[in-house]
Amino acid sequence: METVSTSKVFGGVTHTVRHDSAECGCPMQVAVYLPPQAKDGPVPVVYWLSGLTCTEENFTAKAGAQRYAAELGLALVAPDTSPRGLNLPGEDDDWDFGTGAGFYVNATEEPWTKNYRMYEYVTAELPALIEANFPVDPARKSVSGHSMGGHGALIVALKNPGAYRSVSAFSPIVAPTQCPWGEKALGGYLGSDRANWSDWDATELVKKGGNRIPLLVDQGDADNFLAEQLKPELLQAACEAADHPLTLRMQPGYDHSYFFIASFIGDHLRYHADALAA
């Protein structure tokens, strides 16, 4: 693991590191914020999964999360959103597929299957790396994310009972099997058989039952992608039918940007801190 940069912020330190990923088959960069409390011993950790076109830097630079993480004693880990620089055919043809758009699935279709394994990366390889190299408590972790990363956070928590203390999402793609972004990504990474898609769809996972981890979702009602891509009403209906705990907060006037995230990230981190302290 190589340190790319370090910056002191709110008494803690943001580290950007690069490591060779076995799952992605390329170097991956990750931003790790350690609060001041980490000097005294392991702290709980919140993993943040970012959206389409993002890198590890977007959340770190734009969300304003470190202020709250320092107060609450939380580490923050923000990985990149896909493998990069593999020179796969079609990898850089579109902004919503390939580079910057790993969609947090394990691809089964060529040429993606050997490298586009972001689900395995964020649930297994990355936590193992962080726990081995930073003072975080492996028994106390939560997950959050935005848009494509909100989809990632929801499925990661729902598919791994007991692994995460809490989950939240901003503007998540809650039903990728039923929207253009999701259909493009799941079709490309998983193939044309839609029966293979449901295990990567939070709404479908809720319908199947099992892990009843509470879901916290914030969604701006002025989001340009709301009706076509995000469709929170589908998750809400599935949760009501399955009696799955969901807090869906429609926030008047907010859009899809990091201005929205910065406005409510304090609420989310306090939510996670309460769960991590329980």
XYZ file of C-alpha atoms in Angstrom:
278
model
C 0.000 0.000 0.000
C 1.326 3.421 -1.029
C 0.422 6.757 0.558
C -0.523 9.271 -2.131
C -1.265 12.208 0.173
C -2.199 13.174 3.721
C -4.062 16.271 4.895
C -4.949 17.346 8.410
C -8.612 18.289 8.762
C -10.680 18.990 11.907
C -7.957 17.530 14.096
C -7.843 14.264 12.179
C -6.113 13.204 8.980
C -7.375 12.306 5.525
C -5.121 9.730 3.891
C -5.319 8.923 0.194
C -3.728 5.544 -0.470
C -3.129 3.357 -3.507
C -2.954 -0.426 -3.442
C -2.873 -3.300 -5.899
C -6.323 -4.887 -5.937
C -6.620 -8.617 -6.530
C -10.351 -8.314 -7.237
C -10.050 -5.448 -9.733
C -6.711 -6.456 -11.210
C -5.327 -2.933 -11.089
C -4.193 -0.280 -8.617
C -7.101 1.273 -6.684
C -7.165 4.520 -4.718
C -9.034 4.978 -1.444
C -9.576 7.981 0.819
C -9.478 7.260 4.566
C -10.323 9.854 7.202
C -9.166 9.114 10.736
C -10.709 11.322 13.431
C -8.648 12.648 16.355
C -9.948 9.805 18.554
C -8.071 7.261 16.406
C -4.865 8.331 18.131
C -6.123 6.573 21.268
C -7.283 3.311 19.720
C -9.571 1.711 17.143
C -12.645 3.679 16.077
C -15.838 2.633 14.275
C -15.883 3.123 10.515
C -18.402 4.249 7.913
C -17.804 3.142 4.325
C -19.011 5.578 1.672
C -19.818 4.422 -1.856
C -19.902 7.160 -4.481
C -21.953 7.571 -7.641
C -21.438 7.548 -11.386
C -18.291 9.311 -12.685
C -16.931 9.820 -9.156
C -13.572 8.882 -7.681
C -12.504 8.571 -4.051
C -12.052 12.340 -4.005
C -15.628 13.578 -4.532
C -17.006 12.675 -1.115
C -13.775 13.649 0.629
C -13.658 17.122 -0.902
C -17.347 18.029 -1.232
C -19.500 16.404 1.464
C -18.163 18.243 4.516
C -18.276 14.955 6.387
C -14.983 15.240 8.268
C -16.335 17.920 10.618
C -19.025 15.544 11.871
C -16.768 12.479 11.817
C -14.286 14.315 14.049
C -17.004 15.192 16.560
C -18.441 11.661 16.542
C -15.160 9.724 16.448
C -15.862 7.973 13.154
C -13.424 6.849 10.498
C -14.598 7.370 6.908
C -13.520 5.196 3.989
C -14.322 6.225 0.402
C -13.107 3.921 -2.386
C -13.061 4.610 -6.107
C -16.125 3.582 -8.125
C -14.538 1.181 -10.627
C -11.292 -0.290 -11.880
C -9.349 2.121 -14.084
C -6.910 2.014 -16.969
C -7.507 -1.584 -18.016
C -7.965 -0.721 -21.698
C -10.937 -3.046 -22.037
C -12.996 -2.604 -25.207
C -15.799 -0.131 -24.533
C -14.521 0.750 -21.066
C -14.458 4.499 -21.747
C -17.227 4.796 -24.333
C -19.946 6.014 -21.937
C -20.057 7.966 -18.684
C -22.642 5.594 -17.173
C -20.922 2.259 -17.952
C -17.344 1.071 -17.544
C -14.857 3.490 -15.995
C -16.428 5.295 -13.033
C -19.513 3.100 -13.198
C -18.728 -0.247 -11.602
C -22.230 -0.420 -10.067
C -21.014 -2.481 -7.092
C -21.732 -5.850 -8.732
C -19.543 -8.824 -9.584
C -19.602 -8.959 -13.376
C -20.205 -12.304 -15.077
C -19.921 -11.167 -18.710
C -16.782 -10.736 -20.788
C -14.711 -8.640 -20.897
C -15.765 -7.380 -17.458
C -15.786 -10.539 -15.358
C -12.109 -10.564 -14.333
C -11.926 -6.956 -13.157
C -15.354 -5.455 -12.532
C -15.834 -7.102 -9.157
C -16.685 -4.033 -7.118
C -19.070 -5.893 -4.829
C -16.355 -8.314 -3.745
C -13.926 -5.420 -3.526
C -16.005 -3.250 -1.191
C -17.345 -6.099 0.981
C -14.191 -8.199 1.412
C -10.905 -6.933 -0.020
C -11.254 -3.294 1.007
C -12.353 -3.898 4.636
C -9.506 -6.393 5.075
C -7.030 -3.798 3.783
C -8.405 -1.028 6.010
C -8.554 -3.203 9.119
C -4.960 -4.355 8.617
C -3.535 -0.875 8.099
C -5.645 1.617 10.069
C -6.960 1.767 13.655
C -10.576 0.823 12.961
C -12.793 -1.617 14.844
C -13.751 -4.459 12.455
C -16.818 -5.271 14.560
C -18.261 -1.773 14.161
C -18.811 -0.726 10.566
C -21.644 0.905 8.661
C -22.188 1.847 5.020
C -23.659 4.774 3.121
C -23.593 6.163 -0.403
C -25.058 8.347 -3.127
C -26.941 7.513 -6.331
C -25.158 4.464 -7.829
C -23.346 4.305 -4.493
C -26.654 4.514 -2.639
C -27.690 1.428 -4.587
C -24.368 -0.106 -3.589
C -24.800 0.706 0.093
C -28.317 -0.759 0.193
C -27.433 -4.039 -1.507
C -24.186 -4.435 0.460
C -26.115 -4.141 3.736
C -29.087 -6.259 2.643
C -26.904 -9.076 1.256
C -24.669 -9.303 4.352
C -26.743 -9.819 7.515
C -24.833 -8.765 10.613
C -21.856 -7.326 8.742
C -22.974 -3.695 8.990
C -24.520 -1.984 12.005
C -26.468 0.482 9.856
C -27.037 1.672 6.295
C -28.151 4.929 4.722
C -28.347 6.376 1.234
C -28.735 9.657 -0.603
C -30.697 9.643 -3.881
C -30.164 5.896 -4.368
C -30.964 3.900 -7.484
C -33.320 1.683 -5.490
C -34.562 -0.503 -8.357
C -31.841 -0.848 -11.003
C -33.803 -3.594 -12.745
C -36.451 -0.973 -13.523
C -34.511 2.096 -14.713
C -32.275 2.948 -17.695
C -29.035 3.322 -15.714
C -29.561 -0.012 -14.016
C -30.727 -1.877 -17.089
C -27.640 -0.723 -18.997
C -25.244 -1.638 -16.198
C -26.806 -4.935 -15.154
C -27.299 -6.024 -18.758
C -23.699 -5.214 -19.600
C -22.087 -6.717 -16.509
C -24.451 -9.631 -15.839
C -25.884 -10.496 -19.261
C -29.313 -10.353 -20.846
C -31.038 -12.868 -18.542
C -32.921 -10.536 -16.209
C -33.415 -13.385 -13.727
C -29.772 -12.843 -12.745
C -30.330 -9.178 -11.908
C -32.639 -9.361 -8.902
C -29.893 -10.182 -6.391
C -28.372 -6.773 -7.178
C -31.572 -4.748 -6.708
C -32.435 -3.392 -3.239
C -36.168 -3.376 -3.928
C -36.094 -7.019 -5.031
C -33.938 -8.001 -2.046
C -36.497 -6.462 0.325
C -39.256 -8.416 -1.421
C -37.325 -11.650 -0.873
C -37.101 -10.966 2.866
C -34.384 -12.097 5.231
C -32.127 -9.341 6.490
C -34.310 -6.693 8.145
C -31.693 -4.005 8.696
C -33.445 -0.590 8.864
C -32.983 1.639 5.812
C -32.519 5.419 5.947
C -32.972 7.186 2.600
C -32.849 10.909 1.848
C -34.135 12.020 -1.542
C -34.447 15.547 -2.938
C -37.768 16.234 -4.620
C -36.101 18.587 -7.154
C -33.727 15.845 -8.348
C -33.657 15.734 -12.166
C -33.228 11.954 -12.065
C -36.049 11.270 -9.604
C -38.814 10.008 -11.886
C -36.795 8.146 -14.506
C -33.850 6.669 -12.610
C -34.331 6.727 -8.821
C -37.977 5.811 -8.155
C -37.960 5.722 -4.325
C -41.652 4.875 -4.347
C -40.754 1.355 -5.538
C -38.585 0.737 -2.478
C -41.216 2.292 -0.243
C -43.935 -0.017 -1.603
C -41.701 -3.087 -1.224
C -40.839 -2.159 2.367
C -44.483 -1.576 3.259
C -45.484 -4.944 1.770
C -42.659 -6.771 3.539
C -42.935 -4.768 6.776
C -39.284 -3.831 6.333
C -38.190 -0.791 8.377
C -37.622 2.210 6.097
C -37.263 5.916 6.806
C -37.710 7.733 3.488
C -37.277 11.500 3.769
C -38.300 13.518 0.714
C -36.403 16.782 1.043
C -38.187 19.757 -0.602
C -36.188 21.715 -3.171
C -32.991 19.622 -3.083
C -31.343 18.239 -6.222
C -28.920 15.378 -6.944
C -25.708 17.240 -6.140
C -23.198 17.199 -3.314
C -24.850 20.364 -2.012
C -27.729 18.055 -1.037
C -25.372 15.545 0.566
C -23.530 18.268 2.492
C -26.865 19.536 3.840
C -27.777 16.224 5.507
C -24.517 14.284 5.942
C -24.446 15.299 9.609
C -27.817 13.601 10.159
C -26.562 10.441 8.496
C -23.310 10.277 10.421
C -25.116 10.815 13.718
C -27.493 8.004 12.724
C -24.538 5.712 12.079
C -22.713 6.809 15.239
C -25.750 5.851 17.341
C -25.897 2.414 15.700
C -22.148 1.895 16.033
C -22.230 2.801 19.720
C -25.080 0.407 20.513
